[in-house]
Every structure is written in structure tokens, then in C-alpha cells.
Amino acid sequence: MSRKNKIVLAIMIAIGCCIFGYSLRDVPLHSVLMNLKDLKWWWLLVAFGLMLLSLACEALIVRFLLKKHYPDMRWRDVMRIPMVEQLFNGITPFSSGGQPAQILALAQTGVEVGQATSILLMKFIVYQAMIVVNFVICMIFGFHLIAAKMHVMSILIAFGFLIHFSVIVGLLMVMYWNRFTRKLVNICLTPLKWFKNKNLYPKWKAKLDEKIDTFYQESLRLKRDKKAIFKIAIITLGQLILYYVIPYFIILALGVHHVNIIEVTTLHVLIVMVISLFPVPGGAGGAEFSFDVIFSLYIHSGTKLVLAMILWRIVTYYFGMFLGMVALVQKPKKVQRVDLTEE
């Protein structure tokens, strides 16, 4: 982990502490202590367990994609991959550092960089598709819960959905209309020709053409192996459900029982959609605000609402980063690629 990343990590933890402190500014200390004393620790442990299971599902996908050529990779080294991803997703804007960190982590285990890039690209495509599927379902069944009462939040949620849907449309265009997509990208890059730096346009064109080529080649593999894609999609769906249901058990841990698990899960999906709009690492500030606003529909005690938000961030954000720090210092066992030969 570079010095720059360590500094960013320290800053994000400091920002989180400041946000927590600001949220608790009007909450009496005795009320906080009383609620912590009455906390149902069992339900909180369930929330942490769900986070671990969600990461295990992601590791299972990596294992599934690698097992043909790297059958000797240890499970602990596979689990290390999503944990490292959590750390670098948490300290980079728009979670942009997760993918490169995973490639590096896989390379440390002996996986070829090209192979690592290929399987992570496949995982990314399926993951984005399942996110959109989840969002569509939740928009249908849960959007009305906040549209009438929180107009601003409903606009942010709709905008978040539009962004994720656009990503899927872009991926499908590369898969099925490759030539047209190339032309469209070149048109979009035309304004770069107007700058004084004449190398800007060819540089970006070459870079994007390379990425389109890589993605297109991987999409051909996707089309050929529909059975594998279906399995990955099911595991990814399970991974997302395990993650999305976490707030329900945090609310139960605080002694709030009159909540519907489907509604709480749906609202959490919508919160995640809003968080993706914020360029700050981990969606800091926006995540806490969104949780506070949306779950005030269920938690009417100010103290419990703030504690629920803090516990939610610890489980879904800081816990993952902590696991990532632990995984980062673990030395993986190098494995050799096994080339399959046709009989």
C-alpha cells in the first residue's frame, strides 16, 4: 500500500469520525449509553456475518472463474481478493481503485495479469447487470415509499439509476454493436482535437480503442459460456441480497421490531444507488445523509437513528476496509497455471 493510499485511508477514517461526532452533537450521552447497553448484540453479529458472507460469495465467483487454470489456489488466498477490493474501493473516488487492486492481488498469487483482467471484466459485467436488475425491482416496489415525502432524494435515486442503466447500455453496445460504438466514441472524442495539445486526441483514442477491444473479446467469451454466466449471475444476486439486507438486522439490534424486511432491503438498495453519485471515497457524507433521511421513516428515536447509521457504516464500510488492511499484509501462496489439453 503506497504512502498516498495510507494518507487517504487516514483522511477517510478521520472524516468518518467527524461525521459521527457531528451526528451525535445533539444526542445526550446518557441516551447513547442506554441504547448501547440495550443493544441486541446477536443481531449485530448477524449483520457482520452477512457482510462476510457477501464477500465470500464474491470470492466464490473468483474461484469459479479461476479453478480450470488455477485449481491449486487456496481458499484463503481467494478470500483475500474481495477484501483487498473493499479497501481500495473505500479510499478511491467512485470506487475506482478496486479493480486495479484486485488485478494486483491476483498477480501476487501467480495469476497472469491478462487472465486476471479477463475474469474481473467478466465479473464486472455480470455485477453491473445484477445491480440494474435489483434497482429495477426496487424502483417498482419501493420508490413510492419515499417519492411523496422526499422529493430531492427521489430525484437523486432516479439519477443514480439512470447512470447505472447507462453503464449497462454502453456494455451491451460494445458487445453487440462494436463498430457503431467505436464510431460513437470517436465522435465524442472530437472536441479533444480543438485543444492545442495535438497528442491528446490520438492518445485517448488509442486508450479507449484498446479498452473496447479488450471488453469485446471478453464479451465473445461471455456469449459462448452462457451456463457459467448464469451461475455467476445467481451467486452475484445472492451476494447483493446478503449485503442489502444488513440494515434490517442493525435495526433489530437497536430494538426496533415493527419493520418489514422487504421494505428495509428495498430502501437500502436505493441508498446504495444514491451513494454511487458522490465522487468522495466511500460516498462519505452522502451515505450518512441518505441513511438518515430514508430510515427516519422507520426509526423515530433520534438516538437510535444516529446509532443505526453509525453501526451501518461500520459494518458495510469500515469493517470491509479493516479486512482489506489485514488481507493486504498477508502473503499469498504462488500457484502455477495449468494449461488444459484436449483429449
mmCIF file of N, CA, C and O in Angstrom, residues 1-7 88 328:
data_model
loop_
_atom_site.group_PDB
_atom_site.id
_atom_site.type_symbol
_atom_site.label_atom_id
_atom_site.label_comp_id
_atom_site.label_asym_id
_atom_site.label_seq_id
_atom_site.Cartn_x
_atom_site.Cartn_y
_atom_site.Cartn_z
ATOM 1 N N MET A 1 0.851 -1.195 0.000
ATOM 2 C CA MET A 1 0.000 0.000 0.000
ATOM 3 C C MET A 1 0.890 1.250 0.000
ATOM 4 O O MET A 1 1.756 1.406 0.866
ATOM 5 N N SER A 2 0.697 2.118 -0.974
ATOM 6 C CA SER A 2 1.559 3.288 -1.121
ATOM 7 C C SER A 2 1.310 4.303 -0.007
ATOM 8 O O SER A 2 0.297 4.265 0.691
ATOM 9 N N ARG A 3 2.274 5.217 0.158
ATOM 10 C CA ARG A 3 2.156 6.263 1.170
ATOM 11 C C ARG A 3 0.923 7.129 0.913
ATOM 12 O O ARG A 3 0.216 7.525 1.852
ATOM 13 N N LYS A 4 0.648 7.395 -0.369
ATOM 14 C CA LYS A 4 -0.521 8.202 -0.736
ATOM 15 C C LYS A 4 -1.810 7.516 -0.292
ATOM 16 O O LYS A 4 -2.716 8.161 0.251
ATOM 17 N N ASN A 5 -1.898 6.192 -0.527
ATOM 18 C CA ASN A 5 -3.097 5.448 -0.125
ATOM 19 C C ASN A 5 -3.265 5.420 1.384
ATOM 20 O O ASN A 5 -4.388 5.462 1.904
ATOM 21 N N LYS A 6 -2.145 5.322 2.101
ATOM 22 C CA LYS A 6 -2.202 5.339 3.571
ATOM 23 C C LYS A 6 -2.735 6.681 4.069
ATOM 24 O O LYS A 6 -3.530 6.733 5.016
ATOM 25 N N ILE A 7 -2.303 7.752 3.429
ATOM 26 C CA ILE A 7 -2.772 9.091 3.815
ATOM 27 C C ILE A 7 -4.266 9.227 3.551
ATOM 28 O O ILE A 7 -5.020 9.726 4.394
ATOM 29 N N PHE A 88 -9.616 -0.747 -1.278
ATOM 30 C CA PHE A 88 -9.303 0.252 -2.305
ATOM 31 C C PHE A 88 -10.560 0.889 -2.901
ATOM 32 O O PHE A 88 -10.495 2.015 -3.391
ATOM 33 N N LEU A 328 -4.172 -7.321 3.050
ATOM 34 C CA LEU A 328 -3.062 -6.715 2.297
ATOM 35 C C LEU A 328 -1.696 -7.145 2.838
ATOM 36 O O LEU A 328 -0.734 -7.272 2.066
#
